Short mmCIF file of C-alpha atoms and ligand atoms in Angstrom, two decimals:
data_model
loop_
_atom_site.label_atom_id
_atom_site.label_comp_id
_atom_site.label_asym_id
_atom_site.label_seq_id
_atom_site.Cartn_x
_atom_site.Cartn_y
_atom_site.Cartn_z
CA MET A 270 59.60 -40.70 44.70
CA ALA A 271 58.71 -37.15 45.34
CA THR A 272 54.68 -35.81 46.21
CA ALA A 273 54.11 -33.47 44.12
CA ALA A 274 51.89 -30.76 46.65
CA PRO A 275 48.45 -30.98 45.98
CA LEU A 276 46.67 -28.40 43.61
CA SER A 277 44.30 -26.38 44.92
CA PRO A 278 40.68 -26.41 43.11
CA SER A 279 41.78 -23.38 41.06
CA GLU A 280 44.28 -24.94 39.57
CA LEU A 281 42.89 -28.24 38.87
CA VAL A 282 41.00 -26.29 35.24
CA GLY A 283 43.39 -24.61 33.12
CA GLU A 284 42.67 -23.17 29.00
CA ALA A 285 44.40 -24.35 26.16
CA PRO A 286 46.45 -22.05 24.45
CA PRO A 287 44.47 -20.22 20.97
CA SER A 288 44.66 -22.31 17.53
CA PRO A 289 42.90 -21.14 14.80
CA ALA A 290 40.01 -23.08 13.15
CA GLY A 291 36.69 -22.78 10.77
CA PRO A 292 35.92 -22.72 7.20
CA VAL A 293 37.99 -21.10 4.79
CA GLY A 294 38.55 -20.09 1.47
CA PRO A 295 38.29 -22.50 -1.86
CA ASP A 296 41.84 -21.07 -2.81
CA GLU A 297 43.42 -21.79 0.84
CA PRO A 298 46.34 -25.27 -0.05
CA LEU A 299 44.98 -28.44 1.53
CA ARG A 300 47.05 -29.25 4.58
CA PRO A 301 46.39 -32.56 5.45
CA ALA A 302 46.71 -34.22 8.68
CA PRO A 303 49.68 -36.78 9.75
CA ALA A 304 48.03 -40.21 9.32
CA ILE A 305 48.53 -43.40 11.53
CA ALA A 306 50.41 -45.45 9.12
CA LEU A 307 48.85 -48.94 10.59
CA PRO A 308 46.75 -50.98 7.91
CA ARG A 309 43.41 -50.12 7.71
CA ALA A 310 42.17 -53.24 9.44
CA ALA A 311 44.83 -52.74 12.65
CA GLN A 312 43.68 -49.85 12.68
CA LEU A 313 40.01 -50.72 13.25
CA LEU A 314 40.44 -53.19 15.55
CA ARG A 315 42.39 -51.28 17.75
CA PHE A 316 40.33 -48.32 17.81
CA ASN A 317 36.88 -50.45 18.30
CA GLN A 318 39.22 -52.82 20.81
CA ARG A 319 41.15 -50.16 23.09
CA GLN A 320 40.04 -46.63 21.79
CA ILE A 321 41.81 -45.34 24.72
CA GLU A 322 45.61 -46.11 23.63
CA PHE A 323 44.22 -45.90 20.71
CA VAL A 324 43.98 -42.39 20.37
CA PHE A 325 46.23 -41.61 23.37
CA ARG A 326 49.24 -42.78 21.33
CA ALA A 327 48.29 -41.18 17.51
CA ARG A 328 48.01 -38.22 19.51
CA ARG A 329 51.69 -38.36 21.89
CA GLU A 330 53.33 -39.93 18.49
CA LEU A 331 51.01 -37.41 15.87
CA GLY A 332 49.55 -34.40 17.62
CA GLU A 333 47.24 -32.08 18.23
CA VAL A 334 45.49 -33.24 14.57
CA PHE A 335 46.09 -37.08 13.04
CA ALA A 336 44.15 -38.58 10.88
CA MET A 337 42.45 -42.21 10.68
CA ARG A 338 41.24 -44.79 8.12
CA SER A 339 36.43 -45.40 8.83
CA VAL A 340 35.04 -48.51 8.41
CA LEU A 341 34.04 -47.17 5.41
CA ASP A 342 37.69 -46.83 4.21
CA GLU A 343 37.13 -42.54 4.07
CA ARG A 344 40.03 -40.72 5.90
CA ILE A 345 39.07 -38.90 9.19
CA THR A 346 40.19 -36.17 10.80
CA VAL A 347 40.37 -36.18 14.50
CA THR A 348 41.14 -33.36 16.85
CA SER A 349 41.00 -32.71 20.74
CA HIS A 350 41.56 -28.26 20.76
CA PRO A 351 38.44 -26.76 22.04
CA ASP A 352 39.46 -23.69 19.53
CA HIS A 353 38.45 -26.82 16.22
CA VAL A 354 35.94 -27.84 18.76
CA ARG A 355 34.31 -23.80 18.81
CA SER A 356 34.33 -24.18 15.08
CA LEU A 357 32.34 -26.91 14.71
CA PHE A 358 29.38 -26.72 17.09
CA THR A 359 28.80 -22.83 15.81
CA ALA A 360 29.27 -23.39 12.26
CA LYS A 361 26.17 -23.04 10.07
CA PRO A 362 24.62 -26.09 10.32
CA GLU A 363 25.12 -26.76 5.97
CA GLU A 364 28.25 -26.32 6.42
CA ALA A 365 29.36 -28.84 8.90
CA PRO A 366 26.45 -31.41 9.08
CA SER A 367 27.03 -34.60 11.85
CA LEU A 368 28.11 -37.74 11.32
CA THR A 369 25.16 -39.21 13.63
CA ALA A 370 23.24 -39.12 10.15
CA GLU A 371 25.73 -42.53 9.44
CA SER A 372 25.15 -43.34 13.50
CA PRO A 373 24.88 -47.29 13.71
CA LEU A 374 21.57 -46.76 15.56
CA ARG A 375 20.21 -45.63 11.52
CA PRO A 376 19.87 -49.36 11.02
CA ILE A 377 17.53 -49.46 13.48
CA VAL A 378 15.54 -45.88 13.46
CA GLY A 379 15.89 -45.06 9.70
CA PRO A 380 18.13 -41.65 8.44
CA ASN A 381 15.07 -39.44 8.99
CA SER A 382 14.79 -39.34 13.01
CA VAL A 383 15.79 -36.20 15.06
CA LEU A 384 19.55 -37.96 15.24
CA THR A 385 19.88 -39.30 12.26
CA ALA A 386 18.58 -36.11 10.08
CA ASN A 387 19.33 -33.46 8.89
CA GLY A 388 19.06 -29.92 6.87
CA PRO A 389 15.26 -28.46 8.28
CA ARG A 390 14.33 -32.04 8.98
CA HIS A 391 16.40 -32.08 11.34
CA LEU A 392 15.77 -28.99 12.86
CA ARG A 393 12.25 -29.01 12.63
CA GLN A 394 11.89 -32.33 14.69
CA ARG A 395 14.34 -31.19 17.12
CA LYS A 396 12.04 -27.96 18.14
CA LEU A 397 8.93 -29.68 18.31
CA LEU A 398 11.13 -32.57 20.70
CA LEU A 399 13.18 -29.30 22.74
CA PRO A 400 9.85 -28.25 25.07
CA SER A 401 9.76 -31.50 26.43
CA PHE A 402 13.23 -31.82 27.20
CA HIS A 403 13.72 -28.83 28.53
CA GLY A 404 14.52 -28.15 32.43
CA GLU A 405 10.87 -27.37 33.56
CA SER A 406 9.10 -30.58 32.16
CA ILE A 407 11.93 -32.58 33.28
CA ALA A 408 11.25 -31.34 36.99
CA ARG A 409 8.14 -33.10 36.48
CA TYR A 410 9.61 -36.28 36.04
CA THR A 411 12.10 -36.01 39.45
CA GLU A 412 9.86 -37.71 41.91
CA MET A 413 9.06 -39.98 39.20
CA ILE A 414 12.95 -41.11 39.24
CA GLU A 415 13.36 -40.71 43.26
CA ALA A 416 10.57 -43.80 43.44
CA LYS A 417 12.01 -45.74 40.94
CA THR A 418 15.55 -45.11 42.59
CA ALA A 419 14.11 -46.67 46.07
CA GLN A 420 12.53 -49.38 44.32
CA GLU A 421 15.73 -50.97 42.88
CA LEU A 422 18.08 -50.09 45.87
CA ASP A 423 15.70 -52.15 47.89
CA ARG A 424 16.32 -55.42 45.52
CA TRP A 425 19.63 -55.16 45.52
CA PRO A 426 21.98 -57.59 47.67
CA VAL A 427 24.02 -57.02 50.37
CA GLY A 428 27.56 -58.56 49.84
CA GLU A 429 27.32 -60.50 47.60
CA PRO A 430 29.72 -58.71 44.37
CA PHE A 431 27.09 -57.67 41.03
CA GLU A 432 26.97 -55.39 37.82
CA LEU A 433 25.49 -51.55 38.50
CA ALA A 434 25.62 -50.91 34.97
CA PRO A 435 21.87 -53.31 34.39
CA ARG A 436 20.67 -51.55 37.41
CA MET A 437 21.22 -48.67 36.48
CA GLN A 438 19.64 -49.61 33.07
CA ALA A 439 16.49 -51.15 34.97
CA ILE A 440 16.36 -47.17 36.06
CA THR A 441 16.99 -44.44 32.93
CA LEU A 442 14.63 -47.20 30.76
CA ASP A 443 12.01 -46.89 33.07
CA VAL A 444 12.21 -43.30 33.23
CA ILE A 445 12.32 -43.28 29.00
CA MET A 446 9.41 -44.98 28.72
CA SER A 447 7.44 -43.07 31.03
CA GLY A 448 8.25 -39.57 29.33
CA ILE A 449 7.78 -41.05 26.02
CA PHE A 450 4.87 -43.11 26.13
CA GLY A 451 3.03 -42.07 29.49
CA VAL A 452 3.36 -44.91 30.95
CA GLU A 453 2.86 -44.50 35.12
CA GLY A 454 6.07 -46.72 36.84
CA ARG A 455 7.09 -50.16 35.12
CA PRO A 456 4.93 -50.97 32.13
CA ALA A 457 2.89 -54.12 33.36
CA ALA A 458 3.04 -57.90 32.90
CA GLY A 459 0.72 -58.26 28.62
CA THR A 460 0.84 -55.03 27.84
CA PRO A 461 3.10 -54.05 24.52
CA GLU A 462 4.79 -51.49 26.42
CA ARG A 463 6.21 -53.99 28.86
CA GLN A 464 6.50 -56.12 25.46
CA LEU A 465 8.58 -52.91 23.83
CA ARG A 466 10.72 -53.08 26.97
CA ASP A 467 11.78 -56.38 27.84
CA VAL A 468 12.66 -56.87 23.97
CA ILE A 469 15.16 -53.26 24.32
CA THR A 470 16.40 -54.70 27.48
CA PHE A 471 16.78 -58.54 26.30
CA LEU A 472 18.90 -56.92 22.51
CA THR A 473 20.87 -54.46 24.99
CA LYS A 474 22.40 -57.92 26.74
CA ALA A 475 22.87 -59.44 24.04
CA SER A 476 24.31 -56.46 22.15
CA THR A 477 27.69 -56.98 23.46
CA SER A 478 28.44 -60.62 21.78
CA PHE A 479 30.85 -61.13 19.73
CA LEU A 480 27.77 -61.75 16.83
CA ALA A 481 26.56 -58.65 17.47
CA GLN A 482 30.21 -56.97 17.77
CA PHE A 483 30.48 -58.10 13.58
CA GLY A 484 26.51 -57.68 12.65
CA GLU A 485 27.48 -53.98 13.89
CA LEU A 486 29.76 -53.71 11.51
CA LEU A 487 27.32 -55.13 8.99
CA ASN A 488 25.64 -52.56 9.05
CA VAL A 489 27.24 -49.58 9.25
CA GLY A 490 26.18 -46.48 7.08
CA ARG A 491 22.59 -49.04 5.86
CA ASP A 492 19.38 -48.19 6.22
CA GLU A 493 17.78 -51.58 6.48
CA ALA A 494 19.24 -54.14 8.87
CA ARG A 495 20.81 -57.34 7.63
CA GLY A 496 22.20 -60.28 9.89
CA LEU A 497 21.11 -61.16 13.16
CA LEU A 498 20.24 -56.78 13.90
CA ARG A 499 16.97 -57.56 11.12
CA ARG A 500 15.48 -60.05 13.71
CA GLY A 501 16.36 -57.50 16.75
CA VAL A 502 14.39 -55.20 14.21
CA LYS A 503 11.54 -57.24 13.76
CA ALA A 504 11.09 -57.72 17.84
CA LEU A 505 11.42 -54.25 17.87
CA ASP A 506 8.75 -53.17 15.70
CA ASP A 507 6.13 -56.41 16.01
CA ALA A 508 6.32 -54.50 20.06
CA THR A 509 6.21 -50.67 19.14
CA TYR A 510 3.41 -50.64 16.40
CA PRO A 511 0.21 -52.07 18.69
CA ILE A 512 1.05 -49.23 20.69
CA ILE A 513 1.01 -46.63 18.42
CA GLU A 514 -2.40 -48.22 16.94
CA ALA A 515 -3.77 -48.34 20.35
CA ARG A 516 -2.68 -44.36 20.88
CA ARG A 517 -4.32 -43.27 17.92
CA ALA A 518 -7.27 -44.92 19.20
CA VAL A 519 -7.81 -43.05 21.89
CA ASP A 520 -9.89 -39.76 22.19
CA ASP A 521 -8.47 -37.72 25.22
CA LEU A 522 -5.53 -37.10 23.03
CA ASP A 523 -4.74 -33.42 22.96
CA GLU A 524 -4.89 -33.74 26.89
CA ARG A 525 -2.00 -36.68 27.03
CA THR A 526 1.28 -34.80 28.37
CA ASP A 527 3.85 -37.53 26.95
CA ILE A 528 6.28 -37.24 24.08
CA MET A 529 4.24 -39.68 21.47
CA SER A 530 0.94 -38.29 21.96
CA LEU A 531 2.85 -34.74 21.16
CA LEU A 532 4.22 -35.93 18.52
CA MET A 533 1.08 -37.85 17.37
CA ARG A 534 -0.69 -34.42 17.55
CA ALA A 535 2.17 -32.20 15.96
CA GLU A 536 2.06 -30.64 12.07
CA THR A 537 4.42 -29.89 9.58
CA GLU A 538 4.13 -26.63 8.48
CA ASP A 539 1.79 -28.02 5.34
CA GLY A 540 -0.54 -29.03 8.08
CA GLU A 541 0.95 -33.15 7.48
CA ARG A 542 0.73 -35.51 10.50
CA LEU A 543 3.62 -38.21 11.36
CA THR A 544 2.53 -41.25 9.87
CA ASP A 545 3.25 -44.34 11.73
CA HIS A 546 6.76 -45.09 10.44
CA GLU A 547 7.83 -41.86 11.10
CA LEU A 548 6.20 -42.21 14.78
CA ARG A 549 8.27 -44.78 15.39
CA ASP A 550 12.21 -43.77 14.34
CA GLU A 551 11.61 -40.97 16.75
CA LEU A 552 10.27 -43.30 19.25
CA LEU A 553 12.83 -45.71 19.12
CA THR A 554 15.66 -42.99 18.57
CA LEU A 555 14.66 -40.76 22.19
CA VAL A 556 13.94 -44.64 23.97
CA LEU A 557 17.50 -46.13 22.46
CA ALA A 558 19.45 -42.86 22.16
CA GLY A 559 18.82 -41.92 26.26
CA PHE A 560 18.57 -44.69 28.61
CA GLU A 561 21.78 -47.20 28.36
CA THR A 562 23.89 -43.80 28.16
CA THR A 563 22.40 -42.64 31.22
CA ALA A 564 22.94 -45.46 33.47
CA ASN A 565 26.62 -46.45 31.87
CA SER A 566 27.33 -42.61 32.52
CA LEU A 567 26.64 -43.46 36.45
CA SER A 568 28.14 -46.63 36.16
CA TRP A 569 31.59 -45.08 34.70
CA THR A 570 31.23 -42.36 38.07
CA TRP A 571 30.92 -45.47 40.53
CA GLU A 572 33.64 -47.25 38.89
CA ARG A 573 36.30 -43.75 39.78
CA LEU A 574 34.65 -42.96 43.06
CA LEU A 575 35.13 -46.86 44.75
CA ARG A 576 38.47 -46.14 43.65
CA THR A 577 39.74 -42.77 44.71
CA PRO A 578 38.52 -43.26 48.12
CA ALA A 579 39.04 -39.39 48.70
CA ALA A 580 36.34 -38.42 45.63
CA TYR A 581 33.85 -40.87 47.77
CA ASP A 582 34.33 -40.16 51.14
CA LEU A 583 33.95 -35.77 49.67
CA LEU A 584 30.47 -37.00 48.08
CA ARG A 585 29.58 -38.86 51.19
CA ASP A 586 30.34 -36.38 54.00
CA ALA A 587 28.64 -33.60 51.42
CA VAL A 588 25.34 -35.87 51.04
CA ARG A 589 25.38 -36.87 54.69
CA SER A 590 25.24 -33.76 56.01
CA GLY A 591 23.65 -32.11 54.13
CA GLU A 592 26.55 -29.06 53.18
CA GLN A 593 27.20 -28.63 49.93
CA ALA A 594 25.90 -31.57 48.87
CA ASP A 595 24.04 -30.13 45.46
CA GLU A 596 27.50 -28.76 44.72
CA VAL A 597 29.53 -32.05 44.90
CA VAL A 598 26.75 -34.40 43.65
CA GLU A 599 26.73 -31.59 40.50
CA ALA A 600 31.20 -31.27 40.62
CA THR A 601 30.93 -35.21 40.96
CA ILE A 602 28.78 -36.36 37.79
CA THR A 603 30.42 -33.61 35.72
CA GLU A 604 34.58 -35.40 36.83
CA GLY A 605 32.66 -38.43 36.12
CA MET A 606 31.28 -38.07 32.22
CA ARG A 607 34.89 -35.78 31.80
CA ALA A 608 37.24 -38.59 32.61
CA ARG A 609 34.77 -41.12 30.79
CA PRO A 610 32.49 -39.85 28.40
CA VAL A 611 30.38 -42.39 27.83
CA ILE A 612 30.08 -41.32 23.72
CA PRO A 613 33.95 -40.96 23.29
CA MET A 614 34.23 -39.27 19.93
CA ILE A 615 31.08 -37.05 17.55
CA GLY A 616 31.52 -36.02 14.03
CA ARG A 617 30.40 -34.08 11.51
CA ARG A 618 31.45 -34.10 7.76
CA VAL A 619 32.09 -30.65 6.40
CA THR A 620 30.97 -28.60 3.09
CA VAL A 621 33.38 -26.48 2.71
CA PRO A 622 37.36 -26.51 3.49
CA TRP A 623 38.38 -25.79 6.63
CA ARG A 624 41.08 -25.33 9.39
CA LEU A 625 41.99 -27.02 11.64
CA GLY A 626 45.08 -25.13 13.09
CA ASP A 627 47.83 -26.18 10.74
CA VAL A 628 45.75 -28.74 9.53
CA VAL A 629 42.94 -27.83 6.08
CA VAL A 630 40.96 -30.14 4.87
CA PRO A 631 38.91 -30.59 1.93
CA ALA A 632 34.96 -29.55 1.28
CA GLY A 633 33.93 -32.64 1.88
CA SER A 634 35.77 -34.39 4.98
CA PRO A 635 34.48 -36.01 7.95
CA ILE A 636 36.05 -34.74 11.10
CA SER A 637 36.25 -36.43 14.57
CA MET A 638 36.20 -34.54 17.55
CA SER A 639 37.41 -37.14 20.10
CA ILE A 640 35.75 -36.14 23.52
CA LEU A 641 37.79 -38.56 25.51
CA LEU A 642 41.55 -36.55 24.25
CA VAL A 643 39.61 -33.27 25.06
CA HIS A 644 39.11 -34.51 28.50
CA HIS A 645 42.55 -35.07 29.17
CA ARG A 646 44.60 -32.22 27.99
CA GLU A 647 46.67 -31.22 30.44
CA ASP A 648 46.08 -27.71 29.60
CA LEU A 649 43.04 -27.59 30.24
CA TYR A 650 43.18 -30.24 33.31
CA PRO A 651 45.72 -30.56 34.87
CA GLU A 652 46.37 -34.12 36.40
CA PRO A 653 44.31 -35.59 33.90
CA PHE A 654 44.35 -38.74 35.00
CA ALA A 655 43.01 -38.34 38.15
CA PHE A 656 39.36 -38.08 39.71
CA ARG A 657 39.09 -34.66 41.26
CA PRO A 658 35.22 -33.51 41.40
CA GLU A 659 37.33 -30.48 43.50
CA ARG A 660 37.78 -29.35 40.72
CA TRP A 661 34.69 -27.99 39.63
CA LEU A 662 33.63 -26.73 42.93
CA GLY A 663 32.95 -23.00 42.10
CA HIS A 664 33.63 -24.03 38.42
CA LYS A 665 30.95 -24.47 35.03
CA PRO A 666 32.03 -26.33 32.42
CA GLY A 667 33.57 -25.03 29.39
CA THR A 668 31.65 -25.66 26.57
CA TYR A 669 34.17 -26.44 24.09
CA GLU A 670 36.14 -27.96 26.98
CA TRP A 671 33.39 -30.61 28.40
CA ILE A 672 31.71 -32.21 25.79
CA PRO A 673 29.66 -35.29 26.75
CA PHE A 674 27.08 -33.76 25.14
CA GLY A 675 27.92 -33.10 22.25
CA GLY A 676 27.40 -28.98 21.44
CA GLY A 677 25.91 -26.22 18.59
CA THR A 678 22.21 -27.56 17.21
CA ARG A 679 23.30 -31.63 17.63
CA ARG A 680 23.58 -31.10 21.58
CA CYS A 681 22.29 -34.40 22.98
CA LEU A 682 18.22 -33.67 23.44
CA GLY A 683 18.76 -35.40 26.59
CA ALA A 684 21.05 -33.30 28.52
CA SER A 685 18.48 -32.26 31.01
CA LEU A 686 17.43 -35.52 31.48
CA ALA A 687 20.34 -37.29 31.55
CA MET A 688 21.71 -35.13 34.03
CA ALA A 689 18.35 -35.35 36.30
CA GLU A 690 18.08 -39.39 36.77
CA GLN A 691 21.70 -38.77 37.41
CA ARG A 692 22.26 -36.51 40.66
CA VAL A 693 18.45 -38.29 41.71
CA VAL A 694 19.73 -41.78 41.40
CA LEU A 695 23.78 -40.88 42.92
CA ARG A 696 22.05 -39.45 45.11
CA ALA A 697 20.24 -41.64 46.60
CA MET A 698 22.81 -44.56 46.69
CA VAL A 699 25.32 -42.61 48.62
CA GLU A 700 22.79 -41.64 50.70
CA ARG A 701 21.61 -45.52 51.75
CA LEU A 702 24.38 -47.42 50.62
CA GLU A 703 28.13 -48.21 51.77
CA LEU A 704 29.22 -49.30 48.54
CA GLU A 705 33.01 -50.94 47.49
CA ALA A 706 34.28 -52.68 44.70
CA ASP A 707 34.43 -56.12 43.88
CA ARG A 708 38.33 -55.69 43.18
CA PRO A 709 40.91 -52.50 43.11
CA GLU A 710 42.27 -52.38 39.27
CA PRO A 711 39.85 -49.65 37.31
CA GLU A 712 37.50 -51.90 34.50
CA HIS A 713 39.02 -51.28 31.30
CA ALA A 714 36.87 -50.17 28.98
CA MET A 715 34.42 -51.68 26.31
CA HIS A 716 33.30 -49.99 23.25
CA ARG A 717 30.11 -51.21 21.78
CA ASN A 718 27.91 -49.18 19.30
CA VAL A 719 29.85 -45.61 19.62
CA THR A 720 29.54 -45.79 23.38
CA MET A 721 32.10 -46.95 25.93
CA ILE A 722 31.49 -48.86 28.77
CA PRO A 723 33.24 -50.14 31.87
CA GLY A 724 33.83 -53.44 30.74
CA ARG A 725 32.96 -55.76 33.59
CA GLY A 726 29.21 -53.57 34.30
CA ALA A 727 31.03 -51.28 37.39
CA ARG A 728 30.72 -54.73 39.35
CA ALA A 729 30.90 -53.95 43.69
CA VAL A 730 29.86 -54.80 46.65
CA VAL A 731 26.92 -53.38 48.57
CA ARG A 732 28.79 -53.51 52.63
CA GLU A 733 25.54 -51.70 54.08
CA LYS A 734 22.06 -50.41 53.39
CA ARG A 735 21.15 -47.52 55.58
C1 HEM B 1010 24.60 -38.86 30.25
C2 HEM B 1010 23.67 -39.53 29.06
C3 HEM B 1010 24.06 -39.23 27.68
C4 HEM B 1010 24.80 -38.40 27.24
C5 HEM B 1010 26.69 -39.13 27.30
C6 HEM B 1010 24.84 -37.84 26.02
C7 HEM B 1010 25.33 -38.42 24.76
C8 HEM B 1010 25.38 -37.56 23.45
C9 HEM B 1010 26.20 -36.88 22.17
C10 HEM B 1010 27.76 -37.03 23.13
C11 HEM B 1010 25.57 -36.91 21.45
C12 HEM B 1010 25.75 -36.29 19.64
C13 HEM B 1010 25.83 -34.56 20.33
C14 HEM B 1010 26.89 -33.68 19.78
O1 HEM B 1010 26.97 -34.40 18.11
O2 HEM B 1010 26.88 -32.74 18.87
C15 HEM B 1010 23.58 -36.75 21.99
C16 HEM B 1010 22.79 -36.67 20.96
C17 HEM B 1010 21.37 -37.43 21.01
N1 HEM B 1010 21.08 -37.93 22.46
FE1 HEM B 1010 22.00 -37.58 23.75
N2 HEM B 1010 23.09 -38.66 25.32
C18 HEM B 1010 22.75 -39.04 26.57
C19 HEM B 1010 21.20 -39.57 27.64
C20 HEM B 1010 20.96 -38.57 26.79
C21 HEM B 1010 19.03 -39.23 26.59
C22 HEM B 1010 18.43 -39.26 28.01
C23 HEM B 1010 18.07 -38.58 25.65
C24 HEM B 1010 16.22 -38.91 25.50
C25 HEM B 1010 15.89 -39.11 25.16
C26 HEM B 1010 18.82 -38.35 24.83
C27 HEM B 1010 18.27 -38.04 23.18
C28 HEM B 1010 20.17 -37.51 22.47
C29 HEM B 1010 18.95 -37.31 20.95
C30 HEM B 1010 17.76 -37.69 20.54
C31 HEM B 1010 20.48 -37.35 19.73
C32 HEM B 1010 20.18 -36.13 18.89
C33 HEM B 1010 20.19 -34.95 18.84
C34 HEM B 1010 20.33 -34.40 16.99
O3 HEM B 1010 21.39 -34.87 16.76
O4 HEM B 1010 20.05 -32.63 17.62
N3 HEM B 1010 20.22 -38.80 25.19
N4 HEM B 1010 23.58 -37.61 22.90
#
């Protein structure tokens, strides 16, 4: 077989041909997207078990815009064109509210948190929280992330395979809890913060079981949890309310810089403060949205790096020599999030008819953007299945072409924090460890809630510590 000539970095990122998209008038004739012909149950099963194969096949057979059935038996139109993505990210919020209102986190955090609310309430909460997640606030966390990473790496065994994902979660959960509750280091045993940390660790582990996946379906679209999830929610409540109660009692609330204190001081336009219940919803949203996504994103990057020696060599040489280290670390994380976006699909529900190329959907339609498909378009990313961090050297990711954090007024609130954590942890691991995959074959993706995670937890072996 002839091997293609290697591509230079400038040939590794391209452009998609333009495609019209956006709101259209009520007289525009509707043109539905071609639909996947499988029965709904088969679609759901395949989508949940093997989303990658499912969406790639649909795009191959039906084209860039296609329709599938949802859990609630709705017709969802799926697109992967950057111009369509742009139309949804730049839409007026009232014309394309987010589908995160229907997120699987909703039965846990309720309908009113920054993730699940739509409209003015969402924008108000977002405005309040944004400064805490801004680059400058995040810079304050860097030392803490470094310290936690160093402690964690010390504990890793040498010569024995283990899963990277839970180890990464231990770091990212401590980081987010420190930011939110203002505790230094890992919360001490016996404190409510520690209890919350333990409950979350337990629930995260339990949520991969078949029973939990089933329970998830039972809870789709509900405001209150049912079944096993209800017990999980009670455990979270039992841990969270005492933290809130204790913080209400302190006399230096005004001086505190953590996110919980900030939320407690905040007032609405009517001069009202958040109730305990509202606070609980907001705090749990931030903890739950933040730590596992970041940990799994890092785990995927390692899963890819350990199976792509050229990329690992490039990163190792840059980090250890200090030459172009920042650029190569950034490029590696960017490529990891392109190749394996932890949240593979996001959506909006248009409230007016909407064009997506040749397709026109009616008002009220849910539209999903397949991040996975956008990130694997040949025209945007030549050799899309190759892991090539060098494609990002000298290239900034495009706002509508590289979308692991979504976009517009719903763009991930924690993106800067997540990037900072990934930079610190990746760099420290490359500096201090020689890692290998436990097996040469790639790990399959496992789908849990809305996330896509490495099926075997990104198993690796530390060959040597430096
Ligand atoms: C690599 C890690 C992460 C990834 C891949 C990720 C991805 C996403 C995505 C795709 C969305 C939906 C965006 C949209 O619909 O346009 C989102 C929303 C959100 N994320 Fe993240 N996230 C990560 C880390 C974090 C962290 C560390 C936090 C910390 C608090 C966080 C908090 C949130 C919140 C609050 C929202 C809702 C924002 C809104 O609707 O206004 N995420 N994230």
